[in-house]
CSV table of C-alpha atoms and ligand atoms in Angstrom, one decimal:
chain,number,residue,atom,x,y,z
A,1,MET,CA,23.4,-15.6,16.9
A,2,LYS,CA,21.9,-13.7,19.7
A,3,ILE,CA,18.1,-12.7,20.1
A,4,LYS,CA,17.6,-9.4,21.6
A,5,GLU,CA,13.9,-9.7,21.8
A,6,PHE,CA,11.2,-12.1,20.6
A,7,LYS,CA,7.5,-10.4,20.3
A,8,LEU,CA,4.4,-12.6,19.9
A,9,HIS,CA,1.9,-10.8,17.4
A,10,GLU,CA,-1.8,-12.3,18.7
A,11,LEU,CA,-4.1,-12.1,15.3
A,12,GLU,CA,-7.6,-13.2,14.8
A,13,MET,CA,-8.3,-13.9,11.2
A,14,GLU,CA,-11.3,-14.5,9.0
A,15,MET,CA,-12.0,-17.2,7.1
A,16,LYS,CA,-12.9,-16.8,3.4
A,17,HIS,CA,-15.1,-20.1,3.7
A,18,PRO,CA,-15.6,-22.3,6.9
A,19,PHE,CA,-13.5,-25.3,7.0
A,20,THR,CA,-15.2,-28.5,8.6
A,21,THR,CA,-13.5,-31.9,9.7
A,22,SER,CA,-14.6,-34.4,11.8
A,23,PHE,CA,-13.8,-32.9,14.8
A,24,GLY,CA,-15.9,-29.3,13.9
A,25,THR,CA,-15.7,-26.4,12.0
A,26,GLN,CA,-13.7,-23.2,11.7
A,27,THR,CA,-14.3,-19.8,10.7
A,28,LYS,CA,-11.4,-17.7,11.5
A,29,ARG,CA,-8.4,-18.6,13.0
A,30,HIS,CA,-6.5,-17.6,16.2
A,31,ILE,CA,-3.0,-17.7,15.0
A,32,THR,CA,0.5,-16.0,16.4
A,33,ILE,CA,3.4,-14.6,14.4
A,34,VAL,CA,6.2,-15.2,16.2
A,35,GLU,CA,9.1,-12.1,15.4
A,36,ALA,CA,12.6,-13.0,16.5
A,37,VAL,CA,14.7,-9.7,16.5
A,38,ASN,CA,18.8,-9.5,17.1
A,39,ALA,CA,20.8,-6.4,18.1
A,40,ASP,CA,21.1,-5.1,14.4
A,41,GLY,CA,16.9,-4.8,14.2
A,42,LEU,CA,16.7,-7.4,12.0
A,43,SER,CA,13.7,-9.9,12.2
A,44,GLY,CA,12.6,-13.4,11.6
A,45,PHE,CA,9.5,-14.9,11.7
A,46,GLY,CA,7.9,-18.2,12.4
A,47,GLU,CA,3.7,-18.6,13.1
A,48,CYS,CA,2.7,-21.0,16.0
A,49,VAL,CA,-0.2,-23.1,14.2
A,50,ALA,CA,-2.1,-24.3,17.2
A,51,GLY,CA,-5.9,-24.5,17.4
A,52,GLU,CA,-8.5,-21.9,18.7
A,53,ASP,CA,-9.2,-25.5,21.0
A,54,PRO,CA,-7.4,-28.4,21.5
A,55,LEU,CA,-9.6,-30.4,19.1
A,56,TYR,CA,-6.8,-31.2,16.5
A,57,SER,CA,-4.1,-31.9,19.4
A,58,GLU,CA,-3.7,-30.8,23.2
A,59,GLU,CA,-2.1,-27.9,21.8
A,60,PHE,CA,-4.5,-24.8,21.9
A,61,MET,CA,-3.4,-21.1,21.0
A,62,ASP,CA,-4.1,-20.0,24.7
A,63,SER,CA,-1.7,-22.6,25.9
A,64,ALA,CA,0.8,-22.2,23.4
A,65,MET,CA,0.9,-18.0,24.3
A,66,ILE,CA,1.9,-18.9,27.7
A,67,ALA,CA,4.4,-21.5,26.9
A,68,MET,CA,6.5,-19.2,24.7
A,69,LYS,CA,6.1,-16.1,26.8
A,70,LYS,CA,6.9,-17.8,29.8
A,71,TYR,CA,9.5,-20.2,28.9
A,72,PHE,CA,10.3,-20.6,25.5
A,73,ALA,CA,11.0,-17.2,24.4
A,74,PRO,CA,13.3,-16.2,27.6
A,75,ILE,CA,15.6,-19.4,27.2
A,76,ILE,CA,16.3,-18.3,24.2
A,77,ILE,CA,16.9,-15.1,25.1
A,78,LYS,CA,19.2,-15.8,27.6
A,79,ASN,CA,21.2,-18.1,25.4
A,80,GLU,CA,23.9,-17.5,23.1
A,81,ILE,CA,23.2,-20.1,20.1
A,82,SER,CA,25.4,-20.8,16.6
A,83,HIS,CA,22.6,-22.5,14.9
A,84,PRO,CA,19.1,-23.0,15.0
A,85,ASP,CA,19.2,-26.7,15.6
A,86,GLU,CA,20.2,-25.5,19.3
A,87,VAL,CA,17.0,-24.2,20.3
A,88,TRP,CA,15.2,-27.9,20.1
A,89,ASP,CA,18.1,-28.6,22.6
A,90,LEU,CA,17.7,-25.9,24.9
A,91,LEU,CA,13.4,-26.4,25.0
A,92,VAL,CA,13.3,-30.5,25.2
A,93,PRO,CA,13.7,-30.6,28.6
A,94,PHE,CA,10.0,-29.0,28.5
A,95,LYS,CA,7.3,-31.7,27.4
A,96,LYS,CA,5.5,-31.6,24.4
A,97,ASN,CA,4.0,-27.7,23.4
A,98,ASN,CA,5.6,-28.7,20.5
A,99,MET,CA,3.5,-26.1,18.3
A,100,ALA,CA,4.8,-23.6,20.5
A,101,LYS,CA,8.3,-24.7,20.4
A,102,ALA,CA,7.9,-24.8,16.6
A,103,GLY,CA,6.9,-21.0,16.5
A,104,ILE,CA,9.9,-19.6,18.5
A,105,GLU,CA,12.4,-21.8,16.6
A,106,GLY,CA,10.9,-21.2,13.0
A,107,ALA,CA,11.4,-17.2,14.0
A,108,VAL,CA,15.2,-18.0,14.3
A,109,TRP,CA,15.6,-20.3,11.5
A,110,ASP,CA,14.1,-17.4,9.3
A,111,LEU,CA,16.4,-14.9,11.3
A,112,TYR,CA,19.7,-17.0,11.1
A,113,ALA,CA,18.6,-17.7,7.1
A,114,LYS,CA,18.5,-13.7,6.5
A,115,GLU,CA,21.9,-13.4,9.0
A,116,ASN,CA,23.8,-15.1,6.5
A,117,ASP,CA,21.7,-13.7,3.5
A,118,ARG,CA,20.3,-17.2,2.3
A,119,THR,CA,16.9,-18.3,1.5
A,120,LEU,CA,15.3,-20.3,4.1
A,121,ALA,CA,15.0,-23.2,1.7
A,122,GLU,CA,18.4,-23.6,0.9
A,123,THR,CA,19.1,-23.2,4.7
A,124,VAL,CA,17.3,-26.2,5.6
A,125,GLY,CA,18.8,-28.0,3.1
A,126,GLY,CA,16.3,-28.1,0.1
A,127,ARG,CA,17.2,-28.2,-3.5
A,128,LYS,CA,14.0,-27.4,-5.6
A,129,ALA,CA,13.5,-24.2,-7.4
A,130,GLU,CA,9.6,-25.2,-6.9
A,131,VAL,CA,7.0,-27.5,-5.2
A,132,ASP,CA,3.8,-29.1,-6.4
A,133,VAL,CA,0.8,-28.4,-4.2
A,134,GLY,CA,-2.5,-30.3,-3.9
A,135,ILE,CA,-5.7,-28.7,-1.5
A,136,SER,CA,-7.5,-30.0,1.4
A,137,LEU,CA,-11.3,-29.4,0.8
A,138,GLY,CA,-13.3,-29.3,4.5
A,139,LEU,CA,-16.6,-31.1,4.2
A,140,GLU,CA,-19.6,-29.3,2.9
A,141,ASP,CA,-23.3,-29.2,3.5
A,142,THR,CA,-24.2,-31.6,0.7
A,143,ASP,CA,-21.9,-34.1,-1.7
A,144,GLU,CA,-22.8,-31.7,-4.4
A,145,LEU,CA,-21.3,-28.8,-3.4
A,146,LEU,CA,-18.3,-30.8,-2.6
A,147,LEU,CA,-18.5,-31.7,-6.3
A,148,ASP,CA,-18.3,-28.1,-7.3
A,149,ARG,CA,-15.2,-27.6,-4.9
A,150,ILE,CA,-13.6,-30.1,-6.4
A,151,GLN,CA,-14.4,-29.0,-9.9
A,152,GLU,CA,-13.2,-25.6,-9.0
A,153,LYS,CA,-9.5,-27.0,-7.8
A,154,VAL,CA,-9.3,-29.4,-10.5
A,155,ASP,CA,-9.5,-26.4,-13.0
A,156,GLU,CA,-7.0,-24.9,-10.7
A,157,GLY,CA,-4.7,-27.5,-11.6
A,158,TYR,CA,-4.0,-28.2,-7.8
A,159,LYS,CA,-1.9,-31.8,-8.2
A,160,ARG,CA,-4.2,-33.6,-6.0
A,161,ILE,CA,-7.5,-33.3,-3.6
A,162,LYS,CA,-7.9,-34.1,-0.3
A,163,VAL,CA,-11.5,-34.8,1.1
A,164,LYS,CA,-12.3,-34.8,4.6
A,165,ILE,CA,-14.7,-38.0,5.8
A,166,LYS,CA,-16.4,-39.0,8.7
A,167,PRO,CA,-19.0,-41.5,9.4
A,168,GLY,CA,-22.1,-40.9,7.6
A,169,ARG,CA,-19.9,-38.7,4.9
A,170,ASP,CA,-17.6,-41.4,3.4
A,171,VAL,CA,-17.9,-44.3,1.3
A,172,SER,CA,-21.0,-43.2,-1.0
A,173,MET,CA,-19.7,-39.7,-0.7
A,174,ILE,CA,-16.6,-40.6,-2.3
A,175,ARG,CA,-18.0,-43.1,-4.7
A,176,LYS,CA,-19.3,-39.5,-5.9
A,177,VAL,CA,-16.8,-38.0,-6.3
A,178,ARG,CA,-15.0,-41.0,-8.2
A,179,ALA,CA,-18.1,-41.2,-10.3
A,180,VAL,CA,-17.7,-37.5,-11.8
A,181,PHE,CA,-13.5,-37.8,-11.6
A,182,PRO,CA,-12.7,-41.0,-12.0
A,183,ASP,CA,-8.9,-40.3,-12.5
A,184,ILE,CA,-7.9,-37.4,-10.4
A,185,PRO,CA,-5.2,-38.1,-7.9
A,186,LEU,CA,-7.4,-38.2,-4.7
A,187,MET,CA,-7.1,-38.6,-0.9
A,188,VAL,CA,-9.2,-38.5,2.1
A,189,ASP,CA,-8.7,-37.5,5.6
A,190,ALA,CA,-10.4,-38.7,8.3
A,191,ASN,CA,-8.9,-36.9,11.5
A,192,SER,CA,-9.6,-39.8,13.9
A,193,ALA,CA,-13.3,-40.1,13.1
A,194,TYR,CA,-13.0,-44.0,12.9
A,195,THR,CA,-11.6,-47.1,15.1
A,196,LEU,CA,-10.8,-50.8,14.1
A,197,ASP,CA,-14.6,-51.8,14.5
A,198,ASP,CA,-14.9,-49.9,11.0
A,199,THR,CA,-12.1,-52.1,9.3
A,200,GLU,CA,-14.5,-53.6,6.9
A,201,LEU,CA,-16.0,-50.0,6.1
A,202,LEU,CA,-12.7,-48.6,5.6
A,203,LYS,CA,-11.5,-51.6,3.5
A,204,SER,CA,-14.4,-50.9,0.8
A,205,LEU,CA,-12.7,-47.4,0.7
A,206,ASP,CA,-9.9,-49.6,-1.5
A,207,GLU,CA,-12.1,-49.6,-4.4
A,208,PHE,CA,-11.9,-46.1,-4.9
A,209,ASN,CA,-8.4,-46.2,-5.8
A,210,LEU,CA,-7.4,-43.1,-3.7
A,211,MET,CA,-3.9,-42.1,-2.8
A,212,MET,CA,-3.6,-42.8,0.9
A,213,ILE,CA,-6.4,-42.5,3.5
A,214,GLU,CA,-4.8,-40.1,6.7
A,215,GLN,CA,-5.4,-40.7,9.9
A,216,PRO,CA,-8.6,-42.7,9.8
A,217,LEU,CA,-7.9,-43.7,13.7
A,218,ALA,CA,-7.5,-42.1,17.2
A,219,ALA,CA,-4.9,-39.3,17.3
A,220,GLY,CA,-1.5,-40.3,18.8
A,221,ASP,CA,-2.3,-43.9,18.1
A,222,ILE,CA,0.8,-46.6,16.1
A,223,VAL,CA,-0.8,-50.3,17.3
A,224,ASP,CA,-4.3,-49.9,15.9
A,225,HIS,CA,-2.8,-48.4,12.4
A,226,ALA,CA,-0.4,-51.6,12.0
A,227,LYS,CA,-3.3,-53.8,12.1
A,228,LEU,CA,-5.8,-51.3,10.0
A,229,GLN,CA,-2.9,-51.4,7.3
A,230,LYS,CA,-2.4,-54.9,6.9
A,231,GLU,CA,-6.1,-55.2,6.0
A,232,ILE,CA,-6.8,-52.5,3.7
A,233,LYS,CA,-4.8,-52.1,0.3
A,234,THR,CA,-5.2,-47.9,0.6
A,235,PRO,CA,-2.2,-46.7,1.9
A,236,VAL,CA,-2.5,-45.2,5.7
A,237,CYS,CA,-1.1,-41.9,6.2
A,238,LEU,CA,-0.1,-40.9,9.7
A,239,ASP,CA,-0.9,-36.9,10.9
A,240,GLU,CA,-2.4,-36.7,14.4
A,241,SER,CA,-0.2,-39.3,15.4
A,242,ILE,CA,3.3,-38.5,14.6
A,243,ASP,CA,3.9,-35.7,17.1
A,244,SER,CA,7.7,-36.6,16.9
A,245,TYR,CA,10.6,-38.3,15.8
A,246,GLN,CA,10.0,-41.2,17.9
A,247,ALA,CA,6.5,-41.8,17.1
A,248,ALA,CA,7.5,-41.3,13.4
A,249,LYS,CA,10.6,-44.5,14.2
A,250,ALA,CA,7.8,-46.4,15.8
A,251,ALA,CA,5.3,-46.0,13.3
A,252,ILE,CA,7.6,-47.1,10.9
A,253,GLU,CA,9.4,-50.2,12.6
A,254,LEU,CA,5.7,-51.3,13.3
A,255,GLY,CA,4.4,-50.7,9.7
A,256,SER,CA,1.7,-48.4,10.8
A,257,CYS,CA,1.3,-46.0,7.4
A,258,GLU,CA,3.0,-46.3,4.3
A,259,ILE,CA,2.9,-42.1,4.1
A,260,ILE,CA,3.6,-39.6,6.7
A,261,ASN,CA,1.8,-36.2,6.6
A,262,VAL,CA,4.7,-34.0,8.5
A,263,LYS,CA,3.7,-30.3,10.1
A,264,VAL,CA,6.6,-28.2,11.1
A,265,GLY,CA,4.0,-27.5,14.1
A,266,ARG,CA,3.0,-31.0,15.4
A,267,VAL,CA,6.3,-32.2,15.4
A,268,GLY,CA,8.3,-29.3,17.3
A,269,GLY,CA,9.9,-27.3,14.5
A,270,ILE,CA,12.3,-27.5,11.7
A,271,THR,CA,14.9,-29.3,13.7
A,272,GLN,CA,12.8,-32.2,14.4
A,273,SER,CA,10.8,-32.4,10.6
A,274,LYS,CA,14.2,-32.7,9.0
A,275,LYS,CA,15.4,-35.5,11.4
A,276,ILE,CA,11.8,-37.1,10.5
A,277,HIS,CA,12.2,-36.5,7.0
A,278,ASP,CA,15.5,-38.5,6.8
A,279,LEU,CA,14.3,-41.1,8.8
A,280,ALA,CA,11.7,-41.6,6.4
A,281,GLU,CA,13.7,-41.7,3.4
A,282,ARG,CA,16.2,-44.1,4.8
A,283,HIS,CA,13.1,-46.2,4.8
A,284,ASN,CA,11.2,-45.2,1.6
A,285,ILE,CA,8.5,-43.5,3.5
A,286,PRO,CA,7.5,-40.8,1.4
A,287,LEU,CA,6.4,-37.5,3.1
A,288,TRP,CA,4.4,-34.2,2.3
A,289,CYS,CA,3.8,-31.1,3.9
A,290,GLY,CA,0.1,-30.9,5.5
A,291,GLY,CA,-1.4,-27.6,6.7
A,292,MET,CA,-3.3,-25.9,9.6
A,293,LEU,CA,-4.8,-23.3,7.8
A,294,GLU,CA,-1.9,-21.0,8.3
A,295,ALA,CA,-1.3,-17.6,7.2
A,296,GLY,CA,1.3,-16.6,4.9
A,297,VAL,CA,3.9,-16.9,7.4
A,298,GLY,CA,3.3,-20.7,8.3
A,299,ARG,CA,2.9,-21.0,4.6
A,300,LEU,CA,6.3,-20.2,3.3
A,301,HIS,CA,7.9,-22.4,6.4
A,302,ASN,CA,5.8,-25.2,4.5
A,303,ILE,CA,7.2,-24.3,1.2
A,304,ALA,CA,10.6,-24.2,2.5
A,305,ILE,CA,10.6,-27.4,3.9
A,306,THR,CA,9.0,-29.2,1.4
A,307,THR,CA,11.8,-28.5,-1.0
A,308,LEU,CA,13.8,-31.4,0.7
A,309,SER,CA,14.1,-34.5,-1.7
A,310,ASN,CA,11.9,-36.9,0.2
A,311,PHE,CA,8.8,-34.6,-0.2
A,312,THR,CA,7.8,-36.2,-3.1
A,313,LEU,CA,3.7,-36.1,-2.9
A,314,PRO,CA,2.0,-32.7,-3.3
A,315,GLY,CA,0.9,-31.4,-0.1
A,316,ASP,CA,-1.9,-28.7,1.3
A,317,THR,CA,0.2,-25.6,1.0
A,318,ALA,CA,-2.7,-23.9,-1.6
A,319,SER,CA,-2.5,-20.3,-2.3
A,320,SER,CA,-3.3,-18.0,0.5
A,321,SER,CA,-6.4,-16.4,-1.3
A,322,ARG,CA,-7.9,-19.7,-0.7
A,323,TYR,CA,-8.0,-18.7,3.0
A,324,TRP,CA,-7.5,-15.3,3.4
A,325,GLU,CA,-9.2,-12.1,1.8
A,326,GLU,CA,-5.8,-10.4,2.3
A,327,ASP,CA,-2.8,-12.3,3.7
A,328,ILE,CA,-0.4,-10.8,5.9
A,329,ILE,CA,2.8,-11.4,3.4
A,330,THR,CA,3.9,-9.3,0.6
A,331,PRO,CA,4.0,-11.0,-2.2
A,332,GLU,CA,1.2,-13.9,-1.0
A,333,VAL,CA,1.3,-17.4,-2.1
A,334,VAL,CA,0.3,-18.6,-5.2
A,335,ALA,CA,-0.2,-21.6,-6.7
A,336,GLU,CA,0.1,-21.6,-10.3
A,337,GLN,CA,-1.7,-24.5,-11.7
A,338,GLY,CA,-0.5,-26.6,-8.6
A,339,VAL,CA,2.8,-25.4,-8.7
A,340,VAL,CA,4.2,-22.6,-6.4
A,341,GLN,CA,7.9,-21.3,-7.1
A,342,VAL,CA,10.5,-21.1,-4.6
A,343,SER,CA,11.5,-17.5,-3.6
A,344,GLY,CA,15.1,-16.6,-4.0
A,345,LYS,CA,14.8,-13.7,-1.3
A,346,PRO,CA,16.4,-14.5,1.9
A,347,GLY,CA,14.5,-16.4,4.9
A,348,ILE,CA,11.0,-17.0,4.3
A,349,GLY,CA,11.2,-14.8,1.2
A,350,ALA,CA,8.8,-12.4,1.5
A,351,GLU,CA,7.9,-9.3,3.7
A,352,VAL,CA,5.7,-9.4,6.7
A,353,ASP,CA,3.3,-6.7,5.9
A,354,PHE,CA,2.6,-5.0,9.4
A,355,ASN,CA,0.0,-2.8,7.5
A,356,LYS,CA,-1.9,-5.6,6.5
A,357,MET,CA,-1.4,-7.5,10.2
A,358,LYS,CA,-1.8,-4.3,12.1
A,359,LYS,CA,-6.1,-5.4,10.8
A,360,TYR,CA,-6.6,-8.7,12.5
A,361,LEU,CA,-3.7,-7.9,15.6
A,362,LYS,CA,-5.4,-8.6,19.1
A,363,GLN,CA,-2.1,-7.5,20.9
A,364,THR,CA,1.7,-7.7,20.7
A,365,ILE,CA,3.6,-9.2,23.5
A,366,THR,CA,7.5,-8.5,23.6
A,367,ILE,CA,9.9,-10.9,25.5
A,368,THR,CA,13.5,-9.1,26.1
A,369,GLU,CA,16.3,-10.0,28.6
A,370,ASP,CA,14.3,-8.2,31.4
A,371,ASP,CA,11.6,-10.4,31.1
A,372,ALA,CA,13.7,-13.6,30.9
A,373,PRO,CA,14.1,-14.2,34.7
A,374,ASP,CA,17.2,-17.0,35.6
A,375,MET,CA,15.5,-20.6,34.5
A,376,VAL,CA,15.8,-22.5,38.1
A,377,PHE,CA,14.5,-25.5,35.8
A,378,PHE,CA,17.9,-26.6,34.9
A,379,ASP,CA,21.2,-25.3,34.8
B,401,OSB,O1,-4.2,-26.5,6.0
B,401,OSB,C1,-5.2,-26.5,5.3
B,401,OSB,O2,-5.0,-26.1,3.8
B,401,OSB,C2,-5.8,-28.0,5.8
B,401,OSB,C3,-4.8,-28.8,6.3
B,401,OSB,C4,-6.3,-29.7,7.1
B,401,OSB,O3,-6.5,-30.5,6.4
B,401,OSB,C5,-6.3,-29.6,8.5
B,401,OSB,C6,-6.9,-28.4,8.5
B,401,OSB,C7,-6.6,-28.2,10.1
B,401,OSB,C8,-6.5,-29.2,11.0
B,401,OSB,C9,-6.1,-30.3,10.4
B,401,OSB,C10,-6.0,-30.5,9.2
B,401,OSB,C11,-5.6,-31.9,8.9
B,401,OSB,O4,-4.7,-32.0,8.1
B,401,OSB,O5,-6.0,-32.8,9.6
B,402,MG,MG1,-5.1,-34.4,8.4
């Protein structure tokens, strides 16, 4: 397949509700929709999920835009490929910048699926016709407000509730949650807010029968999580630490986690997600698909990857309406009683609605063959 041009549609989308984690509060998302166009004018779409600032990982949207524009888009335009798996091989000489790589690669996967008149889910090897989803709730100003939000989402039928925690908003808050909701499938996400010095505190979460505790310790850490997992009953789930196949392999071999949150953007795309999926499946490590407060394109990619067999736990791919007054896709993603139907249409299975998208559009950068200088970095 040959990509004639890439278009980087840079958006700024106001969120319906602020989203607070242990590393800050987000009220809007700086998102880039990546469009890959072939010679026939057919387009595939990906979404770069880098944050506004390097607070979740080392990437941020400004850095990702430069990486996609200067390196990754030109290299793919200059090379004829037969399968999207080859995108990773072409980009791997450039270190990290995985969310930028994943944005480009995702658009190529969607275009490839459309060129072959197949759904993206089928193309990545998924078999499910529907997927169970949960929802991730940010920290609220008070525990009572959090209880109200949980009630709302339980009433909507989400299959599991994820609650952010941080020092000072952890044990007593979760005790209140469990007092009201003793039996709901419940997990917490610390976003690296603790250290091994907090082992006793983290051990006290064992009384709440949590499904897992996500990323309690430093982003990128594998060794201390292995020490912590030996001390606590609650399964450790890693997010920020699993930024590559190699990290997943190390975490599994060291016993650093019992569950992995796979984010297509964080690990560098669908090809690497599939590789991690197969490794985890061989080692009986269940997966679920996390979120980065995506717009509809990213949500649809998350749904496609969730159709793979070892994504056995509900992920964070909630309805579009949970985040956006109006999403950029038609139809939007809708979770009915915590279940999302997988579209039978080619590719991501929904149209990118440019009339909706232009309300959020800051700029579109087009990269063509002319913009692709000879890459002197490698032959
Ligand atoms: O996409 C969502 O619904 C939120 C997922 C989420 O919790 C999150 C959102 C932004 C950055 C990090 C995380 C996380 O899972 O750690
Ligand atoms: Mg997380």
